[in-house]
mmCIF file of C-alpha atoms in Angstrom:
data_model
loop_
_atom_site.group_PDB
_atom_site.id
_atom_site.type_symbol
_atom_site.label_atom_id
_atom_site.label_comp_id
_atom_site.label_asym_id
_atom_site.label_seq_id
_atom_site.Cartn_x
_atom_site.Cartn_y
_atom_site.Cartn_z
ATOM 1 C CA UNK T 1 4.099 29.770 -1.736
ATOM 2 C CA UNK T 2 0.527 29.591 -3.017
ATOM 3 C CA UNK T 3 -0.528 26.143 -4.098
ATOM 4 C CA UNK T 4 0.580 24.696 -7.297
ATOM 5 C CA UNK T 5 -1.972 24.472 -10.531
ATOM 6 C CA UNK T 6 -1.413 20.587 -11.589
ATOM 7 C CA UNK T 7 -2.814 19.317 -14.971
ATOM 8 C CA UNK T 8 -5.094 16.542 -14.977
ATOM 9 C CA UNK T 9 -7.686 14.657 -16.678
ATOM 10 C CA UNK T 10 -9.874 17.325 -16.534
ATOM 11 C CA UNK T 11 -9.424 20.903 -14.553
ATOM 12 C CA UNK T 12 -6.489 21.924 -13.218
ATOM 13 C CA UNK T 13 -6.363 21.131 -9.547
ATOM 14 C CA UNK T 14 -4.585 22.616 -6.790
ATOM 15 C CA UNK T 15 -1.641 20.873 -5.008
ATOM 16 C CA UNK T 16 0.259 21.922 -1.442
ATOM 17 C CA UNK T 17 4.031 22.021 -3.105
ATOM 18 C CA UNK T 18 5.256 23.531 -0.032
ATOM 19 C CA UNK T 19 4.415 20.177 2.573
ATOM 20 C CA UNK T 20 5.796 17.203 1.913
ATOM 21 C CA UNK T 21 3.312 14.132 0.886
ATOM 22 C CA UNK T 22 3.942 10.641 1.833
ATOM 23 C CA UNK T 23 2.381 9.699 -1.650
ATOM 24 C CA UNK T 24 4.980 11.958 -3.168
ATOM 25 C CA UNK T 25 7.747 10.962 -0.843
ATOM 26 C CA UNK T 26 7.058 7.152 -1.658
ATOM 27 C CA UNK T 27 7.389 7.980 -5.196
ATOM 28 C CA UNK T 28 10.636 9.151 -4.620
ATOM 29 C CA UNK T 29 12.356 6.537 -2.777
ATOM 30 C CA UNK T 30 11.163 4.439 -5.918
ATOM 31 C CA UNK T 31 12.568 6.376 -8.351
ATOM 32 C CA UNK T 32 9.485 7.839 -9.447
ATOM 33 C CA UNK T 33 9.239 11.617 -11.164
ATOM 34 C CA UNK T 34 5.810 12.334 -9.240
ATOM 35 C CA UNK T 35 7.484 14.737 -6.730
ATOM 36 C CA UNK T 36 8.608 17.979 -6.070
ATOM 37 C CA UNK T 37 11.188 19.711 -3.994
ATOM 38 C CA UNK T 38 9.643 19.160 -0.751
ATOM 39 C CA UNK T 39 9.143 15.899 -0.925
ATOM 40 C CA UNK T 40 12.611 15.199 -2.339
ATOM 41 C CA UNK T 41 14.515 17.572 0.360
ATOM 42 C CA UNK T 42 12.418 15.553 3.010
ATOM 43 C CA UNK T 43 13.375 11.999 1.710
ATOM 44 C CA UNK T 44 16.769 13.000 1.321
ATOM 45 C CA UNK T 45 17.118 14.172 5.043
ATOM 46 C CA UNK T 46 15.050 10.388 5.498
ATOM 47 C CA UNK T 47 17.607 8.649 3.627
ATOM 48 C CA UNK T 48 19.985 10.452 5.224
ATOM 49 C CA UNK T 49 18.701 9.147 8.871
ATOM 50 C CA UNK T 50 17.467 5.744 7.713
ATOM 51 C CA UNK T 51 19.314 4.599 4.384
ATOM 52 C CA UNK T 52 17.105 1.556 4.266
ATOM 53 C CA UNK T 53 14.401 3.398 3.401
ATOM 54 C CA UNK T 54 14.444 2.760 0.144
ATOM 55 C CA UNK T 55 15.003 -1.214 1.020
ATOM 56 C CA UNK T 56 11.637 -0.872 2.666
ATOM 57 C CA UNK T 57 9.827 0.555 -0.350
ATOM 58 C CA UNK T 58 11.084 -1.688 -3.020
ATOM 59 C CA UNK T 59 10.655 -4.933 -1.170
ATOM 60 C CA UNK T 60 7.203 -3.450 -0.129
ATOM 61 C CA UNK T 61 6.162 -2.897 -3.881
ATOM 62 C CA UNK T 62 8.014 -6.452 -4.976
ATOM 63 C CA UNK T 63 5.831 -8.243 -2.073
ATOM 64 C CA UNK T 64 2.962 -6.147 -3.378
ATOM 65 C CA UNK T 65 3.429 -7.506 -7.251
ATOM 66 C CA UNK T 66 4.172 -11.425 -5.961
ATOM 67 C CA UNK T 67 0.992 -11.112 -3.424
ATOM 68 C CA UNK T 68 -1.393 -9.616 -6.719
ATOM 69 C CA UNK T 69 -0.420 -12.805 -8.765
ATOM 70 C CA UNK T 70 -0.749 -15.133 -6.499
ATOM 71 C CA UNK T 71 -4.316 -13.851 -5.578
ATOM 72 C CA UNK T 72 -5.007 -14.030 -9.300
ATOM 73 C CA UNK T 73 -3.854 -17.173 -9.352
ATOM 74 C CA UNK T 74 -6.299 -18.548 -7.075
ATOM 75 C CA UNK T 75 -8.868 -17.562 -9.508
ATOM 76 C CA UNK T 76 -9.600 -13.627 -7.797
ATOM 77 C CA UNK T 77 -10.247 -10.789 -10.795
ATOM 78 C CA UNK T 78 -11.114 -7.954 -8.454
ATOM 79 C CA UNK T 79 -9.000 -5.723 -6.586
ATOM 80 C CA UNK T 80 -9.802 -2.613 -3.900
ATOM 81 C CA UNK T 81 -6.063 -1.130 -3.974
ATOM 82 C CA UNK T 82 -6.909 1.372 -1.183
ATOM 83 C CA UNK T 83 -4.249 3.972 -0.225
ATOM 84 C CA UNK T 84 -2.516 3.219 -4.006
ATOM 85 C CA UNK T 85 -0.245 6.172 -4.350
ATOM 86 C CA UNK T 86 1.357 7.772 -7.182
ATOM 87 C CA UNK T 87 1.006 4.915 -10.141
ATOM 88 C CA UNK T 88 4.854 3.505 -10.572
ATOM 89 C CA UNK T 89 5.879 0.922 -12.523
ATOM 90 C CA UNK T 90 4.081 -2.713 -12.259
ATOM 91 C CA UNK T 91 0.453 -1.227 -11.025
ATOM 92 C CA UNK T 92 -2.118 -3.351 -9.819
ATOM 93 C CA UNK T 93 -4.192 -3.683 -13.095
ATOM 94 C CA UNK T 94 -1.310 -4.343 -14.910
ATOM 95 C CA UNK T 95 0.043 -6.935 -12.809
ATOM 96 C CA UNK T 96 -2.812 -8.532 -12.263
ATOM 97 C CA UNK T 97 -4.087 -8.832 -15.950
ATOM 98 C CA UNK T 98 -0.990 -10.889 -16.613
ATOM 99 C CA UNK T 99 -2.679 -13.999 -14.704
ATOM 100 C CA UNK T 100 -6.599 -12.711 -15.480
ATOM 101 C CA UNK T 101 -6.658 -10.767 -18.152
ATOM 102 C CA UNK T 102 -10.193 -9.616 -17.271
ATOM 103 C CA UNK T 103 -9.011 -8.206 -13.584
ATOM 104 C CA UNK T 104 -10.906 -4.973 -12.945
ATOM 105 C CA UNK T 105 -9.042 -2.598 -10.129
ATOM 106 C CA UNK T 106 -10.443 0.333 -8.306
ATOM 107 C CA UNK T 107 -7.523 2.306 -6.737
ATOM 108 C CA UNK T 108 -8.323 4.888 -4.275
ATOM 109 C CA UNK T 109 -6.114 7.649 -2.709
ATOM 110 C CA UNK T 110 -6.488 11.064 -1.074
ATOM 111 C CA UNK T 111 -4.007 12.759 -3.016
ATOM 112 C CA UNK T 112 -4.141 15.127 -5.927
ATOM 113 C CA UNK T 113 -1.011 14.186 -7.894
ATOM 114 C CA UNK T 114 -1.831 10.340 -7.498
ATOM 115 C CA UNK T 115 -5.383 10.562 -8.190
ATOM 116 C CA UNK T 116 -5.034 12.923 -11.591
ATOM 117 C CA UNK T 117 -1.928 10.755 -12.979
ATOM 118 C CA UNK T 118 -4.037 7.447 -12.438
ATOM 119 C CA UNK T 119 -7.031 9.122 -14.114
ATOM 120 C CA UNK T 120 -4.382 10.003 -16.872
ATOM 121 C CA UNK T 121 -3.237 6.781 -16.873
ATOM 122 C CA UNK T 122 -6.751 4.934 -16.374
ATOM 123 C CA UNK T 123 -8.960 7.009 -18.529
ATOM 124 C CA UNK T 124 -9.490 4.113 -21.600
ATOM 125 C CA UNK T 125 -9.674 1.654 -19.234
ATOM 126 C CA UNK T 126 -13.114 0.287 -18.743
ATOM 127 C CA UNK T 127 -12.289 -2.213 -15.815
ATOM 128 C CA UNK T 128 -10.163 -0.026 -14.031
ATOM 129 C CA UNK T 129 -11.237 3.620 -11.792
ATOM 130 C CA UNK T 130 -9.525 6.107 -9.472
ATOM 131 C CA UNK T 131 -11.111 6.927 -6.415
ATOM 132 C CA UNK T 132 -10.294 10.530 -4.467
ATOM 133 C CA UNK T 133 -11.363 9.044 -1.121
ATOM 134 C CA UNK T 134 -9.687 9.063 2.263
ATOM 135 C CA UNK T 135 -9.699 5.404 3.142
ATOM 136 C CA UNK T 136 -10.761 6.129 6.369
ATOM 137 C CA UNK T 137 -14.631 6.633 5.125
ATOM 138 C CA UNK T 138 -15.258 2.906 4.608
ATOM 139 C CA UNK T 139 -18.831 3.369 3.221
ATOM 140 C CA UNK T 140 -17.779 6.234 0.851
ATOM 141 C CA UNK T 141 -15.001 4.076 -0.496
ATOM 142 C CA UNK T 142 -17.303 0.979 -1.301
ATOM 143 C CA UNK T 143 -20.407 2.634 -2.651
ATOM 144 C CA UNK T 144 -17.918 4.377 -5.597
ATOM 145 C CA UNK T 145 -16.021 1.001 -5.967
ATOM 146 C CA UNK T 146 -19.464 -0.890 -6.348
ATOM 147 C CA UNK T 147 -19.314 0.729 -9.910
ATOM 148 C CA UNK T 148 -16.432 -1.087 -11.170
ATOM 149 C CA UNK T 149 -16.530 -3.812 -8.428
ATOM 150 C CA UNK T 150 -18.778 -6.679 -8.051
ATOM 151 C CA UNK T 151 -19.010 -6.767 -3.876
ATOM 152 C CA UNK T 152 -21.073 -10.628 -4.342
ATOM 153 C CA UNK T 153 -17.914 -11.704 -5.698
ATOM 154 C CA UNK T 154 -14.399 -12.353 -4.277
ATOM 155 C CA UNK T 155 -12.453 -9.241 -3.720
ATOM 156 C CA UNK T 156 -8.724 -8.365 -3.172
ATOM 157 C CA UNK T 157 -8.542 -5.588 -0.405
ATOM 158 C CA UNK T 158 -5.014 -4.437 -0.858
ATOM 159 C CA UNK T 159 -3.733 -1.800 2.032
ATOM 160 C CA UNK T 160 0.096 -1.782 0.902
ATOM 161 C CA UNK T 161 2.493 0.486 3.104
ATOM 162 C CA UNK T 162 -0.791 2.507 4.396
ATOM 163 C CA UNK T 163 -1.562 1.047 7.733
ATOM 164 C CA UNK T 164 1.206 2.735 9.591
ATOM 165 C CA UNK T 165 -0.088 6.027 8.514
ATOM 166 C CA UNK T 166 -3.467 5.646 10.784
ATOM 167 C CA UNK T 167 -3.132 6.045 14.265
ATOM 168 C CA UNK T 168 -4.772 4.003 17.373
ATOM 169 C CA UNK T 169 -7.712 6.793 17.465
ATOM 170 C CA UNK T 170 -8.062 6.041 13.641
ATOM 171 C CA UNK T 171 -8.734 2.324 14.582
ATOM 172 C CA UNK T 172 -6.811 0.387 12.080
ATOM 173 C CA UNK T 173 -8.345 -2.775 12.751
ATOM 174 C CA UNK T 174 -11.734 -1.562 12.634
ATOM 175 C CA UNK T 175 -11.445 -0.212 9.266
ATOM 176 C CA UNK T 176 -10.221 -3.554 8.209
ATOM 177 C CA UNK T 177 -13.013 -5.546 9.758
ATOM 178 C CA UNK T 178 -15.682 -2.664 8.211
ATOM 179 C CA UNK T 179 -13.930 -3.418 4.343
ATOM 180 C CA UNK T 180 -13.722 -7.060 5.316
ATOM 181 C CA UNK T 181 -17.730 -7.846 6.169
ATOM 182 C CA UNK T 182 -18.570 -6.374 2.764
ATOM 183 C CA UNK T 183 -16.491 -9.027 0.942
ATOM 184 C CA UNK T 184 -17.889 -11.974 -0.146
ATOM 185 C CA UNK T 185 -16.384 -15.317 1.238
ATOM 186 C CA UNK T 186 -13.062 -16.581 -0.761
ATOM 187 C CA UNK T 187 -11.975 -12.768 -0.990
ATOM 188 C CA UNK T 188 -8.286 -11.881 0.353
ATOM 189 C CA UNK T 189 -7.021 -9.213 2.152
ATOM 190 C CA UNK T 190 -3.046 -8.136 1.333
ATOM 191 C CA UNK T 191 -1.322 -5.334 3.783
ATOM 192 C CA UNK T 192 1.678 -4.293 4.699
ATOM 193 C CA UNK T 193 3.329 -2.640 7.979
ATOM 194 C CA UNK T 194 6.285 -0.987 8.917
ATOM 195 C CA UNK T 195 7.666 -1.548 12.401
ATOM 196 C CA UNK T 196 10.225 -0.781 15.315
ATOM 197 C CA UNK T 197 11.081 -4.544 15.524
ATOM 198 C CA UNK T 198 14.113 -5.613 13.850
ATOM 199 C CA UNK T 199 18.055 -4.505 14.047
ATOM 200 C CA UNK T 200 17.337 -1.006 12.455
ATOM 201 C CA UNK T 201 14.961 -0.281 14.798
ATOM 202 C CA UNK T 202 16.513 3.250 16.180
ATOM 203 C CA UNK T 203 16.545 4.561 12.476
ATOM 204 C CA UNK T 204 13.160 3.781 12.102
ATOM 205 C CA UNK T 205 12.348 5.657 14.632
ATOM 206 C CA UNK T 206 14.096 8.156 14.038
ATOM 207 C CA UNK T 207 12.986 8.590 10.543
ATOM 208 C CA UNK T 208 9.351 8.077 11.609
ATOM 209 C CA UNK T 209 9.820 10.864 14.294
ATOM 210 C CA UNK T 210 10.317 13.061 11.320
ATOM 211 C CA UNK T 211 7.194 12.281 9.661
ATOM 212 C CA UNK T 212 5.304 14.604 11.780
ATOM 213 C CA UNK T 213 6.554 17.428 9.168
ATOM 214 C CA UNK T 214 4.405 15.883 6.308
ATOM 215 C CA UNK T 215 0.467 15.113 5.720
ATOM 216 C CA UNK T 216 0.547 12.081 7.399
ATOM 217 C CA UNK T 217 2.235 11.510 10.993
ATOM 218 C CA UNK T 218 3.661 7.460 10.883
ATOM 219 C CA UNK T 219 2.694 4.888 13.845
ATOM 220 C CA UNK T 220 4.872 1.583 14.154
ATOM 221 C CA UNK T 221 3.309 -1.478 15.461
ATOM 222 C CA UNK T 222 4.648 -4.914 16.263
ATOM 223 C CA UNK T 223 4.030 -8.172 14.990
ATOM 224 C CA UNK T 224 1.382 -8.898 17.490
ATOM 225 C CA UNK T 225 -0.306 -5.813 16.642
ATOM 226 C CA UNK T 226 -0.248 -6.383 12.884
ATOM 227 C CA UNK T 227 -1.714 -10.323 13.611
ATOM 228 C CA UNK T 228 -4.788 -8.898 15.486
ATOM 229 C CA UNK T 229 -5.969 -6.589 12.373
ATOM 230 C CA UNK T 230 -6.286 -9.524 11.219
ATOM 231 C CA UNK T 231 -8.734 -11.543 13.638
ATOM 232 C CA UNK T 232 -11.060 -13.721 11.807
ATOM 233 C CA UNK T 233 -9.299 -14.131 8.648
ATOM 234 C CA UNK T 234 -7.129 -17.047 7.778
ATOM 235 C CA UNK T 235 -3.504 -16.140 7.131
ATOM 236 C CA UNK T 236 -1.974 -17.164 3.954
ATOM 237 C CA UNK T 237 1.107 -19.686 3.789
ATOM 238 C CA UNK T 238 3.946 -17.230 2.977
ATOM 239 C CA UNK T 239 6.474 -20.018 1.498
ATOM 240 C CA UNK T 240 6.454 -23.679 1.058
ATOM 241 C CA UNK T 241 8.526 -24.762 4.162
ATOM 242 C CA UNK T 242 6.609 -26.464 7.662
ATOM 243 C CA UNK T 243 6.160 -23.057 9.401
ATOM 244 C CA UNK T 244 2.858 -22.882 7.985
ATOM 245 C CA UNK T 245 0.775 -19.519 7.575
ATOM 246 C CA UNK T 246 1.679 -16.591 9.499
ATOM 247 C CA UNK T 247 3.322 -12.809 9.160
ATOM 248 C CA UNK T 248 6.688 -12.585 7.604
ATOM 249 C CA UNK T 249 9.153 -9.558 6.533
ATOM 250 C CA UNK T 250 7.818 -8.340 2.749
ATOM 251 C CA UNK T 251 10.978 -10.572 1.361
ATOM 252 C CA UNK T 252 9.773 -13.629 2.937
ATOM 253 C CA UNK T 253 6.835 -13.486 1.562
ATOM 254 C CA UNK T 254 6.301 -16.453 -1.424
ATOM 255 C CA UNK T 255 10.032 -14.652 -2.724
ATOM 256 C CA UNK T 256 11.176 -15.264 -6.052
ATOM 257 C CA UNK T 257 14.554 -15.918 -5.273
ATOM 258 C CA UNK T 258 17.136 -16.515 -2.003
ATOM 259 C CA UNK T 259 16.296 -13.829 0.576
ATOM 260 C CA UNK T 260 19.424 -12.141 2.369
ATOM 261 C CA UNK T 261 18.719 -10.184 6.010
ATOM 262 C CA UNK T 262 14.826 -9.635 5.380
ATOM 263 C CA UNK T 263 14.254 -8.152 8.120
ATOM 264 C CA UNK T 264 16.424 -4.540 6.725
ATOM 265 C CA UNK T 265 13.252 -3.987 5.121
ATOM 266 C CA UNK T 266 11.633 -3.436 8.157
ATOM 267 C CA UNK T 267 8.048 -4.310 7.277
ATOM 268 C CA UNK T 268 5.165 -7.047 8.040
ATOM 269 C CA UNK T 269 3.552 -8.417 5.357
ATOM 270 C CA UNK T 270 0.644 -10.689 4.965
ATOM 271 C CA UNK T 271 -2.265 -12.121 2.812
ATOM 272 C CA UNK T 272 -5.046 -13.008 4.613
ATOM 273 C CA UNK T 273 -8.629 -14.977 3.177
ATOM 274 C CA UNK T 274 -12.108 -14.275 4.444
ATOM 275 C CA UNK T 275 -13.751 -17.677 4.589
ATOM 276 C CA UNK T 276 -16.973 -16.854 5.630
#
C-alpha cells in the first residue's frame, strides 16, 4: 500500500499507513481517533499480551498533567514538550495556562499525523509552535524552539513516555545533559520511563519484544538507570511524606488521590531542577 495523503495545515503530506507508529499506537491506548488500522491491529495484539498497557499510558499522561502544574506553580511559563505525540485531551499549553495563563509551549515530534494535527490545533496560537524534529538533534530542536522560547529564562524540558524509545547507542543521558546545559538555572526537567522492574515484568517484555515491528524498537531500563540521566540535577519531592526526593511509579508522583498497586503502571517518573 502506497503511503497515505493526510490533510494538514498546509499541503497534504504523506504518511506510512502500512507500519505501525508508536505516536499512533499511544493515541490508541488513550482513546484517541489519531490512528489507523495498523496501529490499532498492533495495540490490540499489545493489549492482548500486556493488558496494562493502557494502565501505563493513562497514569503516564495523569503524572504528565500533575507534573505541568506543579512546575507552573513554582512560577515556570515555558515548556520544551519534546517527543509530544498525537495532541489528546489535557495538552501541555492547555494545562499549563490554567496556573500561568501566559505559558508559551513548543512541542516537537517526528511524526506526520502528530505534527499536522498540532499545527491544526496550534495555528492561532501565538505562544504555542510545533516542531517536526527528531529529538535526537539537540541543536536543531533548540535553535527552532528559541523562536517561541526564551532559553535565559527557566524552561520545562518535558520527555514523557519517550526515553525508552532511544537505545544505549542513542545515549539517552547525553541528550538530556545536551538540552539541560542550555537551560537557564531554576528550569525543570519532567520524564518518564517504562521498565522490566515490577510484578508485570514478563508482559512487559513481552510486549516490548514486539515493538521491533513498528518505527521505534522499545529499551527498558531500571531505576538505577533512569536516576543517572539524571546526574547533576536535583530530584523533585514526589509527595509530602519523609522519603524525601527521589524516582517513584507515575501514580506516586504528587497523586491527587489514594494510589492502589502503582507499580501496574510500570513506569519511572520524575521531575528534576537544574540549579546551576
Amino acid at each position: 500500500m502506497a503511503p497515505q495523503a493526510f490533510p494538514g495545515s498546509g499541503p497534504d503530506i504523506d504518511v506510512d499507513v502500512t507500519t505501525p507508529n508508536v505516536a499512533r499506537v499511544y493515541d490508541y491506548y488513550l482513546g484517541g481517533g489519531h490512528n489507523f488500522d495498523a496501529d490499532r491491529d498492533f495495540a490490540q495484539r499489545i493489549i492482548e499480551k500486556f493488558p496494562e498497557v493502557r494502565t501505563f499510558a493513562l497514569e503516564n499522561r495523569a503524572f504528565q498533567r500533575r507534573a505541568v502544574r506543579w512546575v507552573a506553580g513554582q512560577g515556570v511559563a515555558q515548556f520544551l514538550d519534546l517527543g509530544s505525540g498525537v495532541p489528546t485531551v489535557g495538552p501541555t499549553h492547555e494545562t499549563a495556562r490554567m496556573v500561568q495563563p501566559d505559558a508559551s509551549v513548543v512541542y516537537v515530534d517526528i511524526e506526520p499525523v502528530a505534527v499536522a494535527h498540532s499545527a491544526l490545533m496550534l495555528e492561532d496560537d501565538p505562544r504555542a509552535a510545533i516542531v517536526q524534529h527528531d529529538l535526537r538533534d539537540v541543536d536543531g530542536v533548540l535553535k527552532e524552539a528559541a523562536q517561541t522560547l526564551d532559553f535565559t529564562k527557566p524552561v520545562a524540558v518535558m520527555i514523557l513516555a519517550m526515553l525508552h524509545f532511544l537505545s544505549d547507542e542513542d545515549d539517552p543521558g547525553a541528550i538530556i545533559a545536551r538540552y539541560v546545559a542550555a537551560l537557564a538555572p531554576g528550569s525543570y526537567l519532567i520524564i518518564s520511563h517504562a521498565t522490566l522492574e515490577g510484578p508485570v515484568g514478563d508482559r512487559v517484555a513481552e510486549a516490548a519484544a514486539s515493538y521491533a515491528e513498528t518505527t521505534l524498537p522499545g529499551h527498558l531500563r531500571t531505576r538505577l538507570q533512569v536516576l543517572d540521566m539524571l546526574s547533576g540535577l536535583e530530584l523533585v519531592d514526589p509527595a509530602h511524606g519523609d522519603d524525601g526526593p527521589r524516582i517513584v511509579w507515575t501514580p506516586e508522583w504528587r497523586p491527587d488521590s489514594e494510589v492502589q498497586s502503582p507499580e501496574q503502571a510500570v513506569a519511572y517518573a520524575a521531575v528534576a531542577r537544574k540549579l546551576a
